[in-house]
Amino acid sequence: MTVQADIFGEWRGQVLAVRSGRWRPERDRAFWHAQAARYDAGQPELPNTVAWLRGRLAGADSLLDVGAGTGRLTLPLADAAARVTALDHSPDMLAVLRGKGPPAHLEVRCQELADALHDPGLPPHDAVLAAWSLAYLPDLRAALTGLLRLARRDLFLLEDDGLGSPHVTLRRTLAGQPRPQRATGLRRALHALGLPHEHLQLTETRELTFPDTAALLAQARLPLPDAEVLDILGPYLTPHLTSGGEGWRYRWAFDVHVLRVRGEGA
């Protein structure tokens, strides 16, 4: 019981300490209102993650994507199930999804997750996917147990432990900001709930290109001399020619943590 109190209390404390206050639904909706139009352009593709999920969805009749947003994962997985529900509380993000012309068997549902978990109008699905969707929910216990009630066969949780781009990782280190350990927190929570699960790390890659050194340094925003920044990022950089001269190709690998919990009907 002590372990349970620790992880769920820690998670709640970390969420409520976020300065942006995004644990308040209205604050989070305002954030996505500002981000929706440019969200997709700033996100890497996840081909290895999509391929792995597609393989595990074989034979699933229905899929619920919680925190579906613009359909980053919902749309490439949509043909893996006969019925798909994209759930999100941001009307702006879902508007982008609708603008992509989703298939007829995909239902778009705008609703708070906390409400959806107790809504009899949302039936259980064979598979439930929550990809980076629980970060600002203070009550992690209620979220996980509610999602499991909706998952007949599989619950897939996707997260990371804050190891993103090399420049952001270094920026956090220099600022003395600990990286969020959300994937580890989710694993601890599942253990606390006594839920056996499969855990794996899928490697994806991200690449950015810059027309010149000034653009690269502006992206990095590191409080260090330019030469030192270039030296630190050197292992991830490749010079390449652009119309204006010599630019940079900036490429790194990152891990997606996948937690798979089998439902009662599995």
mmCIF file of C-alpha atoms in Angstrom:
data_model
loop_
_atom_site.group_PDB
_atom_site.id
_atom_site.type_symbol
_atom_site.label_atom_id
_atom_site.label_comp_id
_atom_site.label_asym_id
_atom_site.label_seq_id
_atom_site.Cartn_x
_atom_site.Cartn_y
_atom_site.Cartn_z
ATOM 1 C CA MET A 1 0.000 0.000 0.000
ATOM 2 C CA THR A 2 2.913 2.347 0.681
ATOM 3 C CA VAL A 3 4.169 1.952 -2.891
ATOM 4 C CA GLN A 4 0.741 2.854 -4.250
ATOM 5 C CA ALA A 5 0.527 6.006 -2.150
ATOM 6 C CA ASP A 6 4.033 7.027 -3.225
ATOM 7 C CA ILE A 7 3.645 6.832 -6.985
ATOM 8 C CA PHE A 8 0.135 8.242 -7.227
ATOM 9 C CA GLY A 9 0.950 10.999 -4.756
ATOM 10 C CA GLU A 10 4.179 11.805 -6.583
ATOM 11 C CA TRP A 11 2.408 11.950 -9.931
ATOM 12 C CA ARG A 12 -0.275 14.255 -8.577
ATOM 13 C CA GLY A 13 2.300 16.513 -6.970
ATOM 14 C CA GLN A 14 4.328 16.786 -10.170
ATOM 15 C CA VAL A 15 1.245 17.570 -12.259
ATOM 16 C CA LEU A 16 -0.029 20.251 -9.895
ATOM 17 C CA ALA A 17 3.435 21.834 -9.771
ATOM 18 C CA VAL A 18 3.478 22.531 -13.521
ATOM 19 C CA ARG A 19 3.655 26.310 -13.839
ATOM 20 C CA SER A 20 1.468 26.454 -16.940
ATOM 21 C CA GLY A 21 -1.441 25.032 -14.953
ATOM 22 C CA ARG A 22 -2.342 22.723 -17.809
ATOM 23 C CA TRP A 23 -3.904 20.274 -15.376
ATOM 24 C CA ARG A 24 -6.849 22.664 -15.496
ATOM 25 C CA PRO A 25 -8.851 21.617 -18.590
ATOM 26 C CA GLU A 26 -9.501 25.197 -19.693
ATOM 27 C CA ARG A 27 -5.769 25.987 -19.581
ATOM 28 C CA ASP A 28 -4.928 22.897 -21.621
ATOM 29 C CA ARG A 29 -7.614 23.671 -24.200
ATOM 30 C CA ALA A 30 -6.206 27.203 -24.506
ATOM 31 C CA PHE A 31 -2.739 25.742 -25.061
ATOM 32 C CA TRP A 32 -3.977 23.514 -27.880
ATOM 33 C CA HIS A 33 -6.018 26.358 -29.357
ATOM 34 C CA ALA A 34 -2.734 28.179 -29.906
ATOM 35 C CA GLN A 35 -0.829 25.102 -31.090
ATOM 36 C CA ALA A 36 -3.312 23.204 -33.255
ATOM 37 C CA ALA A 37 -2.588 24.822 -36.632
ATOM 38 C CA ARG A 38 1.169 24.195 -36.417
ATOM 39 C CA TYR A 39 1.233 21.057 -34.274
ATOM 40 C CA ASP A 40 1.766 18.513 -37.061
ATOM 41 C CA ALA A 41 4.665 20.432 -38.579
ATOM 42 C CA GLY A 42 6.570 20.188 -35.311
ATOM 43 C CA GLN A 43 6.098 16.469 -34.710
ATOM 44 C CA PRO A 44 8.260 13.625 -36.024
ATOM 45 C CA GLU A 45 6.731 10.676 -37.790
ATOM 46 C CA LEU A 46 6.629 7.457 -35.777
ATOM 47 C CA PRO A 47 6.876 4.681 -38.390
ATOM 48 C CA ASN A 48 8.304 2.020 -36.080
ATOM 49 C CA THR A 49 5.697 2.725 -33.409
ATOM 50 C CA VAL A 50 2.854 2.635 -35.921
ATOM 51 C CA ALA A 51 4.125 -0.634 -37.407
ATOM 52 C CA TRP A 52 4.366 -2.255 -33.970
ATOM 53 C CA LEU A 53 0.871 -1.125 -32.990
ATOM 54 C CA ARG A 54 -0.609 -2.291 -36.284
ATOM 55 C CA GLY A 55 0.792 -5.743 -35.646
ATOM 56 C CA ARG A 56 -0.772 -5.894 -32.178
ATOM 57 C CA LEU A 57 -4.129 -4.586 -33.430
ATOM 58 C CA ALA A 58 -4.576 -7.523 -35.814
ATOM 59 C CA GLY A 59 -8.053 -8.940 -35.297
ATOM 60 C CA ALA A 60 -9.258 -5.990 -33.214
ATOM 61 C CA ASP A 61 -12.773 -4.886 -34.115
ATOM 62 C CA SER A 62 -12.544 -1.478 -32.436
ATOM 63 C CA LEU A 63 -9.922 1.066 -31.356
ATOM 64 C CA LEU A 64 -10.256 4.025 -28.985
ATOM 65 C CA ASP A 65 -7.500 6.643 -29.214
ATOM 66 C CA VAL A 66 -7.505 8.783 -26.074
ATOM 67 C CA GLY A 67 -5.981 12.215 -26.616
ATOM 68 C CA ALA A 68 -6.113 11.663 -30.363
ATOM 69 C CA GLY A 69 -5.402 15.303 -31.178
ATOM 70 C CA THR A 70 -4.872 15.851 -34.902
ATOM 71 C CA GLY A 71 -4.895 12.110 -35.589
ATOM 72 C CA ARG A 72 -1.130 11.667 -35.535
ATOM 73 C CA LEU A 73 -1.570 7.990 -34.621
ATOM 74 C CA THR A 74 -5.313 7.561 -35.118
ATOM 75 C CA LEU A 75 -5.251 8.048 -38.878
ATOM 76 C CA PRO A 76 -2.354 5.712 -39.765
ATOM 77 C CA LEU A 77 -3.974 3.053 -37.556
ATOM 78 C CA ALA A 78 -7.550 3.654 -38.696
ATOM 79 C CA ASP A 79 -7.651 0.807 -41.201
ATOM 80 C CA ALA A 80 -6.543 -1.692 -38.548
ATOM 81 C CA ALA A 81 -10.016 -1.783 -36.943
ATOM 82 C CA ALA A 82 -13.594 -1.727 -38.205
ATOM 83 C CA ARG A 83 -14.612 0.967 -35.691
ATOM 84 C CA VAL A 84 -12.336 3.745 -34.468
ATOM 85 C CA THR A 85 -13.043 6.495 -31.924
ATOM 86 C CA ALA A 86 -10.817 9.565 -31.688
ATOM 87 C CA LEU A 87 -11.326 11.184 -28.268
ATOM 88 C CA ASP A 88 -9.905 14.562 -27.307
ATOM 89 C CA HIS A 89 -11.037 17.581 -25.300
ATOM 90 C CA SER A 90 -9.578 20.122 -27.727
ATOM 91 C CA PRO A 91 -12.037 21.155 -30.446
ATOM 92 C CA ASP A 92 -9.190 22.884 -32.286
ATOM 93 C CA MET A 93 -7.048 19.759 -32.517
ATOM 94 C CA LEU A 94 -10.029 17.674 -33.596
ATOM 95 C CA ALA A 95 -10.874 20.272 -36.252
ATOM 96 C CA VAL A 96 -7.462 19.634 -37.796
ATOM 97 C CA LEU A 97 -8.180 15.895 -37.722
ATOM 98 C CA ARG A 98 -11.558 16.407 -39.424
ATOM 99 C CA GLY A 99 -9.876 18.538 -42.055
ATOM 100 C CA LYS A 100 -7.768 15.555 -43.103
ATOM 101 C CA GLY A 101 -10.838 13.682 -44.292
ATOM 102 C CA PRO A 102 -10.937 10.737 -41.860
ATOM 103 C CA PRO A 103 -12.651 7.521 -43.001
ATOM 104 C CA ALA A 104 -16.371 7.064 -42.367
ATOM 105 C CA HIS A 105 -15.816 4.420 -39.687
ATOM 106 C CA LEU A 106 -13.845 6.896 -37.532
ATOM 107 C CA GLU A 107 -15.928 8.728 -34.928
ATOM 108 C CA VAL A 108 -14.581 12.022 -33.601
ATOM 109 C CA ARG A 109 -15.591 12.656 -29.990
ATOM 110 C CA CYS A 110 -14.862 15.929 -28.177
ATOM 111 C CA GLN A 111 -14.988 15.238 -24.450
ATOM 112 C CA GLU A 112 -12.932 15.471 -21.291
ATOM 113 C CA LEU A 113 -11.294 12.142 -20.510
ATOM 114 C CA ALA A 114 -12.485 12.262 -16.889
ATOM 115 C CA ASP A 115 -16.071 12.553 -18.154
ATOM 116 C CA ALA A 116 -15.636 9.956 -20.886
ATOM 117 C CA LEU A 117 -14.400 7.339 -18.416
ATOM 118 C CA HIS A 118 -17.811 7.408 -16.709
ATOM 119 C CA ASP A 119 -19.964 7.997 -19.775
ATOM 120 C CA PRO A 120 -22.220 5.039 -20.597
ATOM 121 C CA GLY A 121 -22.396 6.382 -24.129
ATOM 122 C CA LEU A 122 -18.760 5.447 -24.677
ATOM 123 C CA PRO A 123 -18.683 1.653 -24.971
ATOM 124 C CA PRO A 124 -15.631 -0.550 -24.366
ATOM 125 C CA HIS A 125 -13.309 -1.075 -27.336
ATOM 126 C CA ASP A 126 -11.082 -4.028 -28.140
ATOM 127 C CA ALA A 127 -8.021 -1.786 -27.916
ATOM 128 C CA VAL A 128 -7.445 1.525 -26.164
ATOM 129 C CA LEU A 129 -4.470 3.743 -26.987
ATOM 130 C CA ALA A 130 -3.266 6.592 -24.771
ATOM 131 C CA ALA A 131 -0.200 8.200 -26.355
ATOM 132 C CA TRP A 132 1.319 11.034 -24.305
ATOM 133 C CA SER A 133 -2.198 11.681 -23.011
ATOM 134 C CA LEU A 134 -1.960 11.357 -19.215
ATOM 135 C CA ALA A 135 0.759 13.893 -18.424
ATOM 136 C CA TYR A 136 -1.575 16.552 -16.994
ATOM 137 C CA LEU A 137 -4.119 14.315 -15.239
ATOM 138 C CA PRO A 138 -3.622 14.586 -11.467
ATOM 139 C CA ASP A 139 -5.574 11.406 -10.651
ATOM 140 C CA LEU A 140 -3.491 8.768 -12.417
ATOM 141 C CA ARG A 141 -5.125 5.897 -10.551
ATOM 142 C CA ALA A 142 -8.596 6.849 -11.794
ATOM 143 C CA ALA A 143 -7.311 7.363 -15.335
ATOM 144 C CA LEU A 144 -5.630 3.961 -15.541
ATOM 145 C CA THR A 145 -8.454 1.995 -13.964
ATOM 146 C CA GLY A 146 -10.977 3.825 -16.156
ATOM 147 C CA LEU A 147 -9.018 3.135 -19.325
ATOM 148 C CA LEU A 148 -8.757 -0.530 -18.406
ATOM 149 C CA ARG A 149 -12.530 -0.717 -18.052
ATOM 150 C CA LEU A 150 -12.781 0.490 -21.638
ATOM 151 C CA ALA A 151 -10.173 -1.969 -22.977
ATOM 152 C CA ARG A 152 -11.567 -5.406 -23.683
ATOM 153 C CA ARG A 153 -8.345 -6.780 -25.102
ATOM 154 C CA ASP A 154 -5.427 -4.342 -24.841
ATOM 155 C CA LEU A 155 -4.489 -1.029 -23.294
ATOM 156 C CA PHE A 156 -1.467 0.627 -24.914
ATOM 157 C CA LEU A 157 0.269 3.463 -23.046
ATOM 158 C CA LEU A 158 2.912 5.450 -24.930
ATOM 159 C CA GLU A 159 5.248 7.829 -23.133
ATOM 160 C CA ASP A 160 8.891 8.848 -22.801
ATOM 161 C CA ASP A 161 11.218 9.707 -19.966
ATOM 162 C CA GLY A 162 12.004 13.198 -21.161
ATOM 163 C CA LEU A 163 14.962 12.244 -23.359
ATOM 164 C CA GLY A 164 14.135 14.251 -26.440
ATOM 165 C CA SER A 165 16.428 16.255 -28.679
ATOM 166 C CA PRO A 166 20.049 16.725 -27.580
ATOM 167 C CA HIS A 167 19.685 20.513 -27.374
ATOM 168 C CA VAL A 168 16.532 20.407 -25.206
ATOM 169 C CA THR A 169 18.108 17.790 -22.922
ATOM 170 C CA LEU A 170 21.166 19.989 -22.498
ATOM 171 C CA ARG A 171 19.034 23.094 -21.979
ATOM 172 C CA ARG A 172 17.213 21.355 -19.106
ATOM 173 C CA THR A 173 20.493 20.215 -17.587
ATOM 174 C CA LEU A 174 21.983 23.702 -17.685
ATOM 175 C CA ALA A 175 18.818 25.151 -16.142
ATOM 176 C CA GLY A 176 18.807 22.525 -13.375
ATOM 177 C CA GLN A 177 15.423 21.204 -14.482
ATOM 178 C CA PRO A 178 14.954 17.476 -13.954
ATOM 179 C CA ARG A 179 13.546 15.708 -16.972
ATOM 180 C CA PRO A 180 10.059 14.261 -16.502
ATOM 181 C CA GLN A 181 10.122 10.509 -15.826
ATOM 182 C CA ARG A 182 6.591 9.814 -17.043
ATOM 183 C CA ALA A 183 7.247 6.434 -18.651
ATOM 184 C CA THR A 184 8.901 5.232 -15.457
ATOM 185 C CA GLY A 185 6.027 6.695 -13.445
ATOM 186 C CA LEU A 186 3.470 4.788 -15.512
ATOM 187 C CA ARG A 187 5.379 1.540 -15.004
ATOM 188 C CA ARG A 188 5.455 2.122 -11.258
ATOM 189 C CA ALA A 189 1.740 2.882 -11.266
ATOM 190 C CA LEU A 190 0.919 -0.347 -13.100
ATOM 191 C CA HIS A 191 3.021 -2.300 -10.606
ATOM 192 C CA ALA A 192 1.235 -0.558 -7.747
ATOM 193 C CA LEU A 193 -2.114 -1.588 -9.218
ATOM 194 C CA GLY A 194 -0.904 -5.167 -9.580
ATOM 195 C CA LEU A 195 -1.257 -5.085 -13.371
ATOM 196 C CA PRO A 196 1.160 -7.268 -15.337
ATOM 197 C CA HIS A 197 2.319 -5.532 -18.478
ATOM 198 C CA GLU A 198 4.693 -5.738 -21.388
ATOM 199 C CA HIS A 199 7.263 -2.974 -21.669
ATOM 200 C CA LEU A 200 9.408 -2.216 -24.675
ATOM 201 C CA GLN A 201 11.288 0.697 -26.159
ATOM 202 C CA LEU A 202 10.886 1.506 -29.830
ATOM 203 C CA THR A 203 13.539 3.682 -31.441
ATOM 204 C CA GLU A 204 12.485 6.478 -33.766
ATOM 205 C CA THR A 205 14.518 9.196 -35.458
ATOM 206 C CA ARG A 206 14.002 12.915 -35.898
ATOM 207 C CA GLU A 207 15.665 15.122 -38.458
ATOM 208 C CA LEU A 208 15.673 18.891 -38.809
ATOM 209 C CA THR A 209 17.384 20.905 -41.502
ATOM 210 C CA PHE A 210 18.694 24.449 -41.199
ATOM 211 C CA PRO A 211 19.771 26.809 -43.995
ATOM 212 C CA ASP A 212 22.698 28.159 -41.970
ATOM 213 C CA THR A 213 24.424 28.119 -38.597
ATOM 214 C CA ALA A 214 22.432 31.082 -37.280
ATOM 215 C CA ALA A 215 19.163 29.200 -37.769
ATOM 216 C CA LEU A 216 20.545 26.135 -35.984
ATOM 217 C CA LEU A 217 21.748 28.196 -33.010
ATOM 218 C CA ALA A 218 18.394 29.983 -32.815
ATOM 219 C CA GLN A 219 16.661 26.604 -32.553
ATOM 220 C CA ALA A 220 19.067 25.334 -29.876
ATOM 221 C CA ARG A 221 18.738 28.444 -27.655
ATOM 222 C CA LEU A 222 21.620 27.372 -25.426
ATOM 223 C CA PRO A 223 23.342 29.832 -23.062
ATOM 224 C CA LEU A 224 26.792 28.867 -24.352
ATOM 225 C CA PRO A 225 29.282 30.276 -26.880
ATOM 226 C CA ASP A 226 28.367 29.387 -30.464
ATOM 227 C CA ALA A 227 31.527 27.315 -30.986
ATOM 228 C CA GLU A 228 30.788 25.263 -27.869
ATOM 229 C CA VAL A 229 27.204 24.602 -28.995
ATOM 230 C CA LEU A 230 28.419 23.387 -32.380
ATOM 231 C CA ASP A 231 31.008 21.178 -30.705
ATOM 232 C CA ILE A 232 28.431 19.605 -28.365
ATOM 233 C CA LEU A 233 25.908 19.001 -31.129
ATOM 234 C CA GLY A 234 28.598 17.878 -33.563
ATOM 235 C CA PRO A 235 27.822 14.114 -33.363
ATOM 236 C CA TYR A 236 24.261 14.841 -34.548
ATOM 237 C CA LEU A 237 25.134 17.314 -37.316
ATOM 238 C CA THR A 238 25.939 16.813 -40.985
ATOM 239 C CA PRO A 239 26.749 19.751 -43.279
ATOM 240 C CA HIS A 240 24.706 19.927 -46.460
ATOM 241 C CA LEU A 241 24.391 22.356 -49.328
ATOM 242 C CA THR A 242 21.429 24.704 -49.561
ATOM 243 C CA SER A 243 20.437 27.332 -52.106
ATOM 244 C CA GLY A 244 22.022 29.949 -49.872
ATOM 245 C CA GLY A 245 25.238 28.074 -49.111
ATOM 246 C CA GLU A 246 26.085 25.449 -46.520
ATOM 247 C CA GLY A 247 23.429 24.425 -44.017
ATOM 248 C CA TRP A 248 23.023 21.713 -41.424
ATOM 249 C CA ARG A 249 21.188 18.428 -41.169
ATOM 250 C CA TYR A 250 20.455 17.703 -37.492
ATOM 251 C CA ARG A 251 19.434 14.116 -36.739
ATOM 252 C CA TRP A 252 18.994 12.145 -33.523
ATOM 253 C CA ALA A 253 17.334 8.986 -32.220
ATOM 254 C CA PHE A 254 14.791 8.863 -29.423
ATOM 255 C CA ASP A 255 12.912 6.129 -27.592
ATOM 256 C CA VAL A 256 9.173 5.622 -27.342
ATOM 257 C CA HIS A 257 8.231 3.579 -24.286
ATOM 258 C CA VAL A 258 5.262 1.285 -24.909
ATOM 259 C CA LEU A 259 3.363 -0.334 -22.027
ATOM 260 C CA ARG A 260 0.856 -2.992 -23.021
ATOM 261 C CA VAL A 261 -1.701 -4.161 -20.468
ATOM 262 C CA ARG A 262 -3.967 -7.039 -21.420
ATOM 263 C CA GLY A 263 -7.690 -6.517 -20.784
ATOM 264 C CA GLU A 264 -10.010 -8.937 -19.061
ATOM 265 C CA GLY A 265 -11.339 -10.141 -22.389
ATOM 266 C CA ALA A 266 -7.889 -10.932 -23.823
#
